[in-house]
Amino acid sequence: MPRTATAPPTNPDHWSASRWSGRLGQLRRQGRADDDPDVVQCERALDYVRCIDTLNDSRRSLGDAAVDSLTAALRRRVEELEVTP
């Protein structure tokens, strides 16, 4: 039976960093350019997943007060950003 490609999820949380990285590698082997929408999606998803992983790894050492401050800082930063699709 032929193998069918799995479409990437729209939410970057649905795949791990290694899965996004594997997809990006596959796209690169196909010769896809930096501005290809699929490449851009993978790079954005990788950035997102890596940030979340870093936050999760640091959560215990930060403590509740620092997590609250970080959450507030992230909210302020998001308000400053222009988000592009």
PDB file of N, CA, C and O in Angstrom:
ATOM      1  N   MET A   1       0.847  -1.174   0.000  1.00  0.00           N
ATOM      2  CA  MET A   1       0.000   0.000   0.000  1.00  0.00           C
ATOM      3  C   MET A   1       0.896   1.242   0.000  1.00  0.00           C
ATOM      4  O   MET A   1       1.826   1.334   0.785  1.00  0.00           O
ATOM      5  N   PRO A   2       0.617   2.228  -0.856  1.00  0.00           N
ATOM      6  CA  PRO A   2       1.451   3.421  -0.895  1.00  0.00           C
ATOM      7  C   PRO A   2       1.298   4.248   0.372  1.00  0.00           C
ATOM      8  O   PRO A   2       0.236   4.300   0.978  1.00  0.00           O
ATOM      9  N   ARG A   3       2.383   4.869   0.743  1.00  0.00           N
ATOM     10  CA  ARG A   3       2.398   5.719   1.928  1.00  0.00           C
ATOM     11  C   ARG A   3       1.891   7.108   1.552  1.00  0.00           C
ATOM     12  O   ARG A   3       2.315   7.677   0.562  1.00  0.00           O
ATOM     13  N   THR A   4       0.990   7.649   2.351  1.00  0.00           N
ATOM     14  CA  THR A   4       0.464   8.981   2.063  1.00  0.00           C
ATOM     15  C   THR A   4       1.074   9.980   3.030  1.00  0.00           C
ATOM     16  O   THR A   4       1.357   9.662   4.178  1.00  0.00           O
ATOM     17  N   ALA A   5       1.269  11.188   2.556  1.00  0.00           N
ATOM     18  CA  ALA A   5       1.845  12.236   3.390  1.00  0.00           C
ATOM     19  C   ALA A   5       0.802  12.749   4.367  1.00  0.00           C
ATOM     20  O   ALA A   5      -0.374  12.857   4.041  1.00  0.00           O
ATOM     21  N   THR A   6       1.246  13.043   5.559  1.00  0.00           N
ATOM     22  CA  THR A   6       0.374  13.621   6.571  1.00  0.00           C
ATOM     23  C   THR A   6       0.510  15.138   6.523  1.00  0.00           C
ATOM     24  O   THR A   6       1.611  15.656   6.600  1.00  0.00           O
ATOM     25  N   ALA A   7      -0.607  15.796   6.376  1.00  0.00           N
ATOM     26  CA  ALA A   7      -0.583  17.266   6.350  1.00  0.00           C
ATOM     27  C   ALA A   7      -0.206  17.767   7.733  1.00  0.00           C
ATOM     28  O   ALA A   7      -0.650  17.222   8.744  1.00  0.00           O
ATOM     29  N   PRO A   8       0.614  18.810   7.803  1.00  0.00           N
ATOM     30  CA  PRO A   8       0.999  19.341   9.110  1.00  0.00           C
ATOM     31  C   PRO A   8      -0.191  19.997   9.796  1.00  0.00           C
ATOM     32  O   PRO A   8      -1.089  20.516   9.140  1.00  0.00           O
ATOM     33  N   PRO A   9      -0.211  19.958  11.112  1.00  0.00           N
ATOM     34  CA  PRO A   9      -1.299  20.614  11.836  1.00  0.00           C
ATOM     35  C   PRO A   9      -1.170  22.127  11.741  1.00  0.00           C
ATOM     36  O   PRO A   9      -0.092  22.659  11.478  1.00  0.00           O
ATOM     37  N   THR A  10      -2.267  22.815  11.951  1.00  0.00           N
ATOM     38  CA  THR A  10      -2.212  24.273  11.946  1.00  0.00           C
ATOM     39  C   THR A  10      -1.726  24.808  13.291  1.00  0.00           C
ATOM     40  O   THR A  10      -1.212  25.914  13.356  1.00  0.00           O
ATOM     41  N   ASN A  11      -1.876  24.033  14.349  1.00  0.00           N
ATOM     42  CA  ASN A  11      -1.416  24.425  15.676  1.00  0.00           C
ATOM     43  C   ASN A  11      -0.045  23.802  15.929  1.00  0.00           C
ATOM     44  O   ASN A  11       0.085  22.584  15.925  1.00  0.00           O
ATOM     45  N   PRO A  12       0.995  24.615  16.162  1.00  0.00           N
ATOM     46  CA  PRO A  12       2.331  24.055  16.333  1.00  0.00           C
ATOM     47  C   PRO A  12       2.468  23.144  17.548  1.00  0.00           C
ATOM     48  O   PRO A  12       3.384  22.323  17.607  1.00  0.00           O
ATOM     49  N   ASP A  13       1.556  23.248  18.511  1.00  0.00           N
ATOM     50  CA  ASP A  13       1.589  22.376  19.696  1.00  0.00           C
ATOM     51  C   ASP A  13       1.347  20.899  19.374  1.00  0.00           C
ATOM     52  O   ASP A  13       1.684  20.035  20.172  1.00  0.00           O
ATOM     53  N   HIS A  14       0.744  20.632  18.241  1.00  0.00           N
ATOM     54  CA  HIS A  14       0.373  19.257  17.929  1.00  0.00           C
ATOM     55  C   HIS A  14       1.541  18.372  17.533  1.00  0.00           C
ATOM     56  O   HIS A  14       1.408  17.152  17.525  1.00  0.00           O
ATOM     57  N   TRP A  15       2.657  18.964  17.173  1.00  0.00           N
ATOM     58  CA  TRP A  15       3.859  18.191  16.840  1.00  0.00           C
ATOM     59  C   TRP A  15       4.999  18.618  17.738  1.00  0.00           C
ATOM     60  O   TRP A  15       5.085  19.767  18.164  1.00  0.00           O
ATOM     61  N   SER A  16       5.907  17.689  17.984  1.00  0.00           N
ATOM     62  CA  SER A  16       7.109  17.987  18.763  1.00  0.00           C
ATOM     63  C   SER A  16       8.115  18.728  17.893  1.00  0.00           C
ATOM     64  O   SER A  16       7.994  18.769  16.657  1.00  0.00           O
ATOM     65  N   ALA A  17       9.143  19.277  18.540  1.00  0.00           N
ATOM     66  CA  ALA A  17      10.207  19.957  17.802  1.00  0.00           C
ATOM     67  C   ALA A  17      10.877  18.996  16.823  1.00  0.00           C
ATOM     68  O   ALA A  17      11.187  19.369  15.691  1.00  0.00           O
ATOM     69  N   SER A  18      11.066  17.759  17.236  1.00  0.00           N
ATOM     70  CA  SER A  18      11.729  16.800  16.340  1.00  0.00           C
ATOM     71  C   SER A  18      10.873  16.490  15.118  1.00  0.00           C
ATOM     72  O   SER A  18      11.397  16.316  14.013  1.00  0.00           O
ATOM     73  N   ARG A  19       9.572  16.465  15.289  1.00  0.00           N
ATOM     74  CA  ARG A  19       8.692  16.202  14.141  1.00  0.00           C
ATOM     75  C   ARG A  19       8.700  17.393  13.179  1.00  0.00           C
ATOM     76  O   ARG A  19       8.750  17.222  11.960  1.00  0.00           O
ATOM     77  N   TRP A  20       8.640  18.612  13.723  1.00  0.00           N
ATOM     78  CA  TRP A  20       8.716  19.799  12.868  1.00  0.00           C
ATOM     79  C   TRP A  20      10.065  19.855  12.166  1.00  0.00           C
ATOM     80  O   TRP A  20      10.157  20.203  10.987  1.00  0.00           O
ATOM     81  N   SER A  21      11.123  19.535  12.890  1.00  0.00           N
ATOM     82  CA  SER A  21      12.458  19.549  12.312  1.00  0.00           C
ATOM     83  C   SER A  21      12.578  18.529  11.186  1.00  0.00           C
ATOM     84  O   SER A  21      13.179  18.802  10.142  1.00  0.00           O
ATOM     85  N   GLY A  22      11.998  17.365  11.391  1.00  0.00           N
ATOM     86  CA  GLY A  22      12.002  16.338  10.350  1.00  0.00           C
ATOM     87  C   GLY A  22      11.261  16.797   9.104  1.00  0.00           C
ATOM     88  O   GLY A  22      11.716  16.576   7.979  1.00  0.00           O
ATOM     89  N   ARG A  23      10.135  17.440   9.319  1.00  0.00           N
ATOM     90  CA  ARG A  23       9.378  17.962   8.169  1.00  0.00           C
ATOM     91  C   ARG A  23      10.180  19.035   7.442  1.00  0.00           C
ATOM     92  O   ARG A  23      10.222  19.058   6.214  1.00  0.00           O
ATOM     93  N   LEU A  24      10.826  19.924   8.200  1.00  0.00           N
ATOM     94  CA  LEU A  24      11.638  20.961   7.579  1.00  0.00           C
ATOM     95  C   LEU A  24      12.779  20.340   6.769  1.00  0.00           C
ATOM     96  O   LEU A  24      13.047  20.760   5.644  1.00  0.00           O
ATOM     97  N   GLY A  25      13.416  19.314   7.326  1.00  0.00           N
ATOM     98  CA  GLY A  25      14.472  18.622   6.592  1.00  0.00           C
ATOM     99  C   GLY A  25      13.956  18.011   5.297  1.00  0.00           C
ATOM    100  O   GLY A  25      14.626  18.074   4.256  1.00  0.00           O
ATOM    101  N   GLN A  26      12.782  17.428   5.352  1.00  0.00           N
ATOM    102  CA  GLN A  26      12.163  16.839   4.164  1.00  0.00           C
ATOM    103  C   GLN A  26      11.914  17.915   3.103  1.00  0.00           C
ATOM    104  O   GLN A  26      12.200  17.712   1.915  1.00  0.00           O
ATOM    105  N   LEU A  27      11.411  19.048   3.530  1.00  0.00           N
ATOM    106  CA  LEU A  27      11.144  20.144   2.593  1.00  0.00           C
ATOM    107  C   LEU A  27      12.444  20.662   1.983  1.00  0.00           C
ATOM    108  O   LEU A  27      12.502  20.968   0.783  1.00  0.00           O
ATOM    109  N   ARG A  28      13.477  20.766   2.798  1.00  0.00           N
ATOM    110  CA  ARG A  28      14.782  21.224   2.296  1.00  0.00           C
ATOM    111  C   ARG A  28      15.347  20.246   1.261  1.00  0.00           C
ATOM    112  O   ARG A  28      15.914  20.667   0.246  1.00  0.00           O
ATOM    113  N   ARG A  29      15.190  18.952   1.528  1.00  0.00           N
ATOM    114  CA  ARG A  29      15.669  17.940   0.564  1.00  0.00           C
ATOM    115  C   ARG A  29      14.912  18.028  -0.758  1.00  0.00           C
ATOM    116  O   ARG A  29      15.435  17.667  -1.805  1.00  0.00           O
ATOM    117  N   GLN A  30      13.682  18.521  -0.702  1.00  0.00           N
ATOM    118  CA  GLN A  30      12.893  18.725  -1.910  1.00  0.00           C
ATOM    119  C   GLN A  30      13.299  20.004  -2.637  1.00  0.00           C
ATOM    120  O   GLN A  30      12.780  20.296  -3.716  1.00  0.00           O
ATOM    121  N   GLY A  31      14.203  20.771  -2.039  1.00  0.00           N
ATOM    122  CA  GLY A  31      14.668  21.997  -2.666  1.00  0.00           C
ATOM    123  C   GLY A  31      13.777  23.201  -2.436  1.00  0.00           C
ATOM    124  O   GLY A  31      13.857  24.186  -3.165  1.00  0.00           O
ATOM    125  N   ARG A  32      12.942  23.145  -1.407  1.00  0.00           N
ATOM    126  CA  ARG A  32      12.040  24.262  -1.127  1.00  0.00           C
ATOM    127  C   ARG A  32      12.834  25.471  -0.627  1.00  0.00           C
ATOM    128  O   ARG A  32      13.772  25.347   0.139  1.00  0.00           O
ATOM    129  N   ALA A  33      12.432  26.658  -1.057  1.00  0.00           N
ATOM    130  CA  ALA A  33      13.118  27.903  -0.711  1.00  0.00           C
ATOM    131  C   ALA A  33      12.711  28.395   0.682  1.00  0.00           C
ATOM    132  O   ALA A  33      11.700  27.965   1.243  1.00  0.00           O
ATOM    133  N   ASP A  34      13.491  29.338   1.204  1.00  0.00           N
ATOM    134  CA  ASP A  34      13.223  29.915   2.530  1.00  0.00           C
ATOM    135  C   ASP A  34      11.854  30.561   2.625  1.00  0.00           C
ATOM    136  O   ASP A  34      11.256  30.586   3.692  1.00  0.00           O
ATOM    137  N   ASP A  35      11.367  31.110   1.521  1.00  0.00           N
ATOM    138  CA  ASP A  35      10.078  31.803   1.551  1.00  0.00           C
ATOM    139  C   ASP A  35       8.895  30.909   1.180  1.00  0.00           C
ATOM    140  O   ASP A  35       7.762  31.381   1.092  1.00  0.00           O
ATOM    141  N   ASP A  36       9.157  29.624   0.984  1.00  0.00           N
ATOM    142  CA  ASP A  36       8.077  28.679   0.708  1.00  0.00           C
ATOM    143  C   ASP A  36       7.156  28.638   1.934  1.00  0.00           C
ATOM    144  O   ASP A  36       7.620  28.555   3.067  1.00  0.00           O
ATOM    145  N   PRO A  37       5.835  28.713   1.743  1.00  0.00           N
ATOM    146  CA  PRO A  37       4.903  28.736   2.876  1.00  0.00           C
ATOM    147  C   PRO A  37       5.060  27.546   3.835  1.00  0.00           C
ATOM    148  O   PRO A  37       4.926  27.718   5.052  1.00  0.00           O
ATOM    149  N   ASP A  38       5.355  26.366   3.306  1.00  0.00           N
ATOM    150  CA  ASP A  38       5.536  25.201   4.174  1.00  0.00           C
ATOM    151  C   ASP A  38       6.812  25.320   5.009  1.00  0.00           C
ATOM    152  O   ASP A  38       6.846  24.926   6.172  1.00  0.00           O
ATOM    153  N   VAL A  39       7.875  25.856   4.404  1.00  0.00           N
ATOM    154  CA  VAL A  39       9.135  26.065   5.129  1.00  0.00           C
ATOM    155  C   VAL A  39       8.923  27.109   6.222  1.00  0.00           C
ATOM    156  O   VAL A  39       9.342  26.924   7.368  1.00  0.00           O
ATOM    157  N   VAL A  40       8.244  28.193   5.873  1.00  0.00           N
ATOM    158  CA  VAL A  40       7.963  29.253   6.844  1.00  0.00           C
ATOM    159  C   VAL A  40       7.144  28.689   8.005  1.00  0.00           C
ATOM    160  O   VAL A  40       7.423  28.964   9.173  1.00  0.00           O
ATOM    161  N   GLN A  41       6.144  27.876   7.694  1.00  0.00           N
ATOM    162  CA  GLN A  41       5.317  27.276   8.737  1.00  0.00           C
ATOM    163  C   GLN A  41       6.168  26.419   9.674  1.00  0.00           C
ATOM    164  O   GLN A  41       6.032  26.507  10.901  1.00  0.00           O
ATOM    165  N   CYS A  42       7.043  25.605   9.124  1.00  0.00           N
ATOM    166  CA  CYS A  42       7.890  24.746   9.943  1.00  0.00           C
ATOM    167  C   CYS A  42       8.825  25.566  10.822  1.00  0.00           C
ATOM    168  O   CYS A  42       8.998  25.258  12.010  1.00  0.00           O
ATOM    169  N   GLU A  43       9.432  26.590  10.261  1.00  0.00           N
ATOM    170  CA  GLU A  43      10.360  27.414  11.043  1.00  0.00           C
ATOM    171  C   GLU A  43       9.638  28.142  12.170  1.00  0.00           C
ATOM    172  O   GLU A  43      10.135  28.218  13.295  1.00  0.00           O
ATOM    173  N   ARG A  44       8.457  28.661  11.882  1.00  0.00           N
ATOM    174  CA  ARG A  44       7.672  29.326  12.931  1.00  0.00           C
ATOM    175  C   ARG A  44       7.256  28.330  14.010  1.00  0.00           C
ATOM    176  O   ARG A  44       7.301  28.643  15.208  1.00  0.00           O
ATOM    177  N   ALA A  45       6.820  27.163  13.593  1.00  0.00           N
ATOM    178  CA  ALA A  45       6.403  26.144  14.556  1.00  0.00           C
ATOM    179  C   ALA A  45       7.581  25.702  15.419  1.00  0.00           C
ATOM    180  O   ALA A  45       7.434  25.526  16.632  1.00  0.00           O
ATOM    181  N   LEU A  46       8.754  25.536  14.805  1.00  0.00           N
ATOM    182  CA  LEU A  46       9.945  25.169  15.571  1.00  0.00           C
ATOM    183  C   LEU A  46      10.287  26.243  16.602  1.00  0.00           C
ATOM    184  O   LEU A  46      10.608  25.922  17.753  1.00  0.00           O
ATOM    185  N   ASP A  47      10.243  27.489  16.204  1.00  0.00           N
ATOM    186  CA  ASP A  47      10.504  28.577  17.145  1.00  0.00           C
ATOM    187  C   ASP A  47       9.524  28.531  18.310  1.00  0.00           C
ATOM    188  O   ASP A  47       9.909  28.660  19.472  1.00  0.00           O
ATOM    189  N   TYR A  48       8.266  28.341  17.994  1.00  0.00           N
ATOM    190  CA  TYR A  48       7.229  28.286  19.021  1.00  0.00           C
ATOM    191  C   TYR A  48       7.462  27.117  19.983  1.00  0.00           C
ATOM    192  O   TYR A  48       7.478  27.291  21.205  1.00  0.00           O
ATOM    193  N   VAL A  49       7.649  25.931  19.423  1.00  0.00           N
ATOM    194  CA  VAL A  49       7.807  24.735  20.258  1.00  0.00           C
ATOM    195  C   VAL A  49       9.061  24.849  21.125  1.00  0.00           C
ATOM    196  O   VAL A  49       9.055  24.466  22.293  1.00  0.00           O
ATOM    197  N   ARG A  50      10.133  25.387  20.573  1.00  0.00           N
ATOM    198  CA  ARG A  50      11.357  25.554  21.363  1.00  0.00           C
ATOM    199  C   ARG A  50      11.144  26.527  22.513  1.00  0.00           C
ATOM    200  O   ARG A  50      11.652  26.320  23.621  1.00  0.00           O
ATOM    201  N   CYS A  51      10.407  27.605  22.268  1.00  0.00           N
ATOM    202  CA  CYS A  51      10.098  28.557  23.349  1.00  0.00           C
ATOM    203  C   CYS A  51       9.289  27.881  24.448  1.00  0.00           C
ATOM    204  O   CYS A  51       9.592  28.033  25.642  1.00  0.00           O
ATOM    205  N   ILE A  52       8.268  27.154  24.057  1.00  0.00           N
ATOM    206  CA  ILE A  52       7.424  26.459  25.036  1.00  0.00           C
ATOM    207  C   ILE A  52       8.252  25.445  25.818  1.00  0.00           C
ATOM    208  O   ILE A  52       8.136  25.347  27.046  1.00  0.00           O
ATOM    209  N   ASP A  53       9.094  24.690  25.132  1.00  0.00           N
ATOM    210  CA  ASP A  53       9.944  23.705  25.815  1.00  0.00           C
ATOM    211  C   ASP A  53      10.873  24.374  26.820  1.00  0.00           C
ATOM    212  O   ASP A  53      11.061  23.883  27.939  1.00  0.00           O
ATOM    213  N   THR A  54      11.443  25.507  26.447  1.00  0.00           N
ATOM    214  CA  THR A  54      12.326  26.243  27.347  1.00  0.00           C
ATOM    215  C   THR A  54      11.569  26.725  28.573  1.00  0.00           C
ATOM    216  O   THR A  54      12.043  26.599  29.708  1.00  0.00           O
ATOM    217  N   LEU A  55      10.380  27.269  28.350  1.00  0.00           N
ATOM    218  CA  LEU A  55       9.565  27.720  29.478  1.00  0.00           C
ATOM    219  C   LEU A  55       9.197  26.559  30.401  1.00  0.00           C
ATOM    220  O   LEU A  55       9.269  26.682  31.629  1.00  0.00           O
ATOM    221  N   ASN A  56       8.820  25.446  29.820  1.00  0.00           N
ATOM    222  CA  ASN A  56       8.469  24.278  30.632  1.00  0.00           C
ATOM    223  C   ASN A  56       9.666  23.769  31.428  1.00  0.00           C
ATOM    224  O   ASN A  56       9.536  23.411  32.599  1.00  0.00           O
ATOM    225  N   ASP A  57      10.838  23.759  30.809  1.00  0.00           N
ATOM    226  CA  ASP A  57      12.049  23.297  31.502  1.00  0.00           C
ATOM    227  C   ASP A  57      12.438  24.229  32.645  1.00  0.00           C
ATOM    228  O   ASP A  57      12.994  23.792  33.649  1.00  0.00           O
ATOM    229  N   SER A  58      12.146  25.521  32.495  1.00  0.00           N
ATOM    230  CA  SER A  58      12.546  26.517  33.491  1.00  0.00           C
ATOM    231  C   SER A  58      11.490  26.741  34.568  1.00  0.00           C
ATOM    232  O   SER A  58      11.769  27.393  35.578  1.00  0.00           O
ATOM    233  N   ARG A  59      10.326  26.231  34.386  1.00  0.00           N
ATOM    234  CA  ARG A  59       9.197  26.521  35.289  1.00  0.00           C
ATOM    235  C   ARG A  59       9.527  26.247  36.745  1.00  0.00           C
ATOM    236  O   ARG A  59       9.290  27.063  37.618  1.00  0.00           O
ATOM    237  N   ARG A  60      10.087  25.095  37.035  1.00  0.00           N
ATOM    238  CA  ARG A  60      10.355  24.731  38.430  1.00  0.00           C
ATOM    239  C   ARG A  60      11.414  25.632  39.063  1.00  0.00           C
ATOM    240  O   ARG A  60      11.286  26.030  40.215  1.00  0.00           O
ATOM    241  N   SER A  61      12.438  25.954  38.313  1.00  0.00           N
ATOM    242  CA  SER A  61      13.517  26.760  38.888  1.00  0.00           C
ATOM    243  C   SER A  61      13.140  28.232  39.011  1.00  0.00           C
ATOM    244  O   SER A  61      13.701  28.955  39.830  1.00  0.00           O
ATOM    245  N   LEU A  62      12.191  28.688  38.219  1.00  0.00           N
ATOM    246  CA  LEU A  62      11.783  30.091  38.278  1.00  0.00           C
ATOM    247  C   LEU A  62      10.994  30.420  39.540  1.00  0.00           C
ATOM    248  O   LEU A  62      11.157  31.481  40.124  1.00  0.00           O
ATOM    249  N   GLY A  63      10.117  29.549  39.948  1.00  0.00           N
ATOM    250  CA  GLY A  63       9.243  29.825  41.080  1.00  0.00           C
ATOM    251  C   GLY A  63       8.009  30.585  40.639  1.00  0.00           C
ATOM    252  O   GLY A  63       7.972  31.192  39.571  1.00  0.00           O
ATOM    253  N   ASP A  64       6.992  30.556  41.474  1.00  0.00           N
ATOM    254  CA  ASP A  64       5.695  31.130  41.117  1.00  0.00           C
ATOM    255  C   ASP A  64       5.743  32.632  40.848  1.00  0.00           C
ATOM    256  O   ASP A  64       5.141  33.119  39.894  1.00  0.00           O
ATOM    257  N   ALA A  65       6.454  33.393  41.665  1.00  0.00           N
ATOM    258  CA  ALA A  65       6.503  34.843  41.487  1.00  0.00           C
ATOM    259  C   ALA A  65       7.154  35.207  40.153  1.00  0.00           C
ATOM    260  O   ALA A  65       6.665  36.077  39.432  1.00  0.00           O
ATOM    261  N   ALA A  66       8.238  34.538  39.824  1.00  0.00           N
ATOM    262  CA  ALA A  66       8.915  34.818  38.559  1.00  0.00           C
ATOM    263  C   ALA A  66       8.062  34.391  37.373  1.00  0.00           C
ATOM    264  O   ALA A  66       8.052  35.062  36.340  1.00  0.00           O
ATOM    265  N   VAL A  67       7.336  33.295  37.506  1.00  0.00           N
ATOM    266  CA  VAL A  67       6.451  32.845  36.425  1.00  0.00           C
ATOM    267  C   VAL A  67       5.348  33.869  36.204  1.00  0.00           C
ATOM    268  O   VAL A  67       5.015  34.203  35.069  1.00  0.00           O
ATOM    269  N   ASP A  68       4.801  34.402  37.286  1.00  0.00           N
ATOM    270  CA  ASP A  68       3.778  35.445  37.155  1.00  0.00           C
ATOM    271  C   ASP A  68       4.332  36.680  36.453  1.00  0.00           C
ATOM    272  O   ASP A  68       3.680  37.265  35.583  1.00  0.00           O
ATOM    273  N   SER A  69       5.547  37.087  36.816  1.00  0.00           N
ATOM    274  CA  SER A  69       6.183  38.244  36.173  1.00  0.00           C
ATOM    275  C   SER A  69       6.459  37.972  34.708  1.00  0.00           C
ATOM    276  O   SER A  69       6.255  38.840  33.855  1.00  0.00           O
ATOM    277  N   LEU A  70       6.926  36.776  34.419  1.00  0.00           N
ATOM    278  CA  LEU A  70       7.207  36.405  33.029  1.00  0.00           C
ATOM    279  C   LEU A  70       5.923  36.384  32.206  1.00  0.00           C
ATOM    280  O   LEU A  70       5.898  36.875  31.075  1.00  0.00           O
ATOM    281  N   THR A  71       4.860  35.879  32.773  1.00  0.00           N
ATOM    282  CA  THR A  71       3.568  35.848  32.087  1.00  0.00           C
ATOM    283  C   THR A  71       3.114  37.272  31.754  1.00  0.00           C
ATOM    284  O   THR A  71       2.675  37.545  30.632  1.00  0.00           O
ATOM    285  N   ALA A  72       3.242  38.172  32.711  1.00  0.00           N
ATOM    286  CA  ALA A  72       2.855  39.572  32.475  1.00  0.00           C
ATOM    287  C   ALA A  72       3.735  40.198  31.398  1.00  0.00           C
ATOM    288  O   ALA A  72       3.239  40.927  30.525  1.00  0.00           O
ATOM    289  N   ALA A  73       5.027  39.910  31.438  1.00  0.00           N
ATOM    290  CA  ALA A  73       5.946  40.459  30.432  1.00  0.00           C
ATOM    291  C   ALA A  73       5.604  39.929  29.039  1.00  0.00           C
ATOM    292  O   ALA A  73       5.628  40.680  28.059  1.00  0.00           O
ATOM    293  N   LEU A  74       5.275  38.652  28.944  1.00  0.00           N
ATOM    294  CA  LEU A  74       4.895  38.077  27.652  1.00  0.00           C
ATOM    295  C   LEU A  74       3.611  38.708  27.127  1.00  0.00           C
ATOM    296  O   LEU A  74       3.501  39.000  25.936  1.00  0.00           O
ATOM    297  N   ARG A  75       2.655  38.929  28.007  1.00  0.00           N
ATOM    298  CA  ARG A  75       1.401  39.577  27.582  1.00  0.00           C
ATOM    299  C   ARG A  75       1.670  40.978  27.048  1.00  0.00           C
ATOM    300  O   ARG A  75       1.108  41.383  26.031  1.00  0.00           O
ATOM    301  N   ARG A  76       2.534  41.732  27.754  1.00  0.00           N
ATOM    302  CA  ARG A  76       2.862  43.077  27.287  1.00  0.00           C
ATOM    303  C   ARG A  76       3.549  43.019  25.928  1.00  0.00           C
ATOM    304  O   ARG A  76       3.251  43.809  25.036  1.00  0.00           O
ATOM    305  N   ARG A  77       4.454  42.084  25.779  1.00  0.00           N
ATOM    306  CA  ARG A  77       5.192  41.965  24.515  1.00  0.00           C
ATOM    307  C   ARG A  77       4.258  41.602  23.373  1.00  0.00           C
ATOM    308  O   ARG A  77       4.371  42.134  22.271  1.00  0.00           O
ATOM    309  N   VAL A  78       3.333  40.702  23.613  1.00  0.00           N
ATOM    310  CA  VAL A  78       2.371  40.298  22.583  1.00  0.00           C
ATOM    311  C   VAL A  78       1.544  41.499  22.142  1.00  0.00           C
ATOM    312  O   VAL A  78       1.271  41.674  20.954  1.00  0.00           O
ATOM    313  N   GLU A  79       1.165  42.330  23.084  1.00  0.00           N
ATOM    314  CA  GLU A  79       0.376  43.531  22.755  1.00  0.00           C
ATOM    315  C   GLU A  79       1.179  44.491  21.870  1.00  0.00           C
ATOM    316  O   GLU A  79       0.604  45.224  21.071  1.00  0.00           O
ATOM    317  N   GLU A  80       2.499  44.481  22.006  1.00  0.00           N
ATOM    318  CA  GLU A  80       3.358  45.364  21.210  1.00  0.00           C
ATOM    319  C   GLU A  80       3.599  44.855  19.802  1.00  0.00           C
ATOM    320  O   GLU A  80       3.932  45.622  18.901  1.00  0.00           O
ATOM    321  N   LEU A  81       3.479  43.567  19.619  1.00  0.00           N
ATOM    322  CA  LEU A  81       3.805  42.944  18.334  1.00  0.00           C
ATOM    323  C   LEU A  81       2.685  43.071  17.322  1.00  0.00           C
ATOM    324  O   LEU A  81       1.516  43.049  17.663  1.00  0.00           O
ATOM    325  N   GLU A  82       3.084  43.154  16.083  1.00  0.00           N
ATOM    326  CA  GLU A  82       2.121  43.006  14.989  1.00  0.00           C
ATOM    327  C   GLU A  82       2.259  41.568  14.527  1.00  0.00           C
ATOM    328  O   GLU A  82       3.302  41.163  14.028  1.00  0.00           O
ATOM    329  N   VAL A  83       1.222  40.815  14.705  1.00  0.00           N
ATOM    330  CA  VAL A  83       1.248  39.406  14.327  1.00  0.00           C
ATOM    331  C   VAL A  83       0.841  39.282  12.868  1.00  0.00           C
ATOM    332  O   VAL A  83      -0.181  39.811  12.455  1.00  0.00           O
ATOM    333  N   THR A  84       1.671  38.588  12.098  1.00  0.00           N
ATOM    334  CA  THR A  84       1.359  38.343  10.696  1.00  0.00           C
ATOM    335  C   THR A  84       1.043  36.873  10.512  1.00  0.00           C
ATOM    336  O   THR A  84       1.654  36.023  11.160  1.00  0.00           O
ATOM    337  N   PRO A  85       0.085  36.563   9.680  1.00  0.00           N
ATOM    338  CA  PRO A  85      -0.295  35.140   9.480  1.00  0.00           C
ATOM    339  C   PRO A  85       0.801  34.341   8.821  1.00  0.00           C
ATOM    340  O   PRO A  85       1.703  34.816   8.244  1.00  0.00           O
TER     341      PRO A  85
END
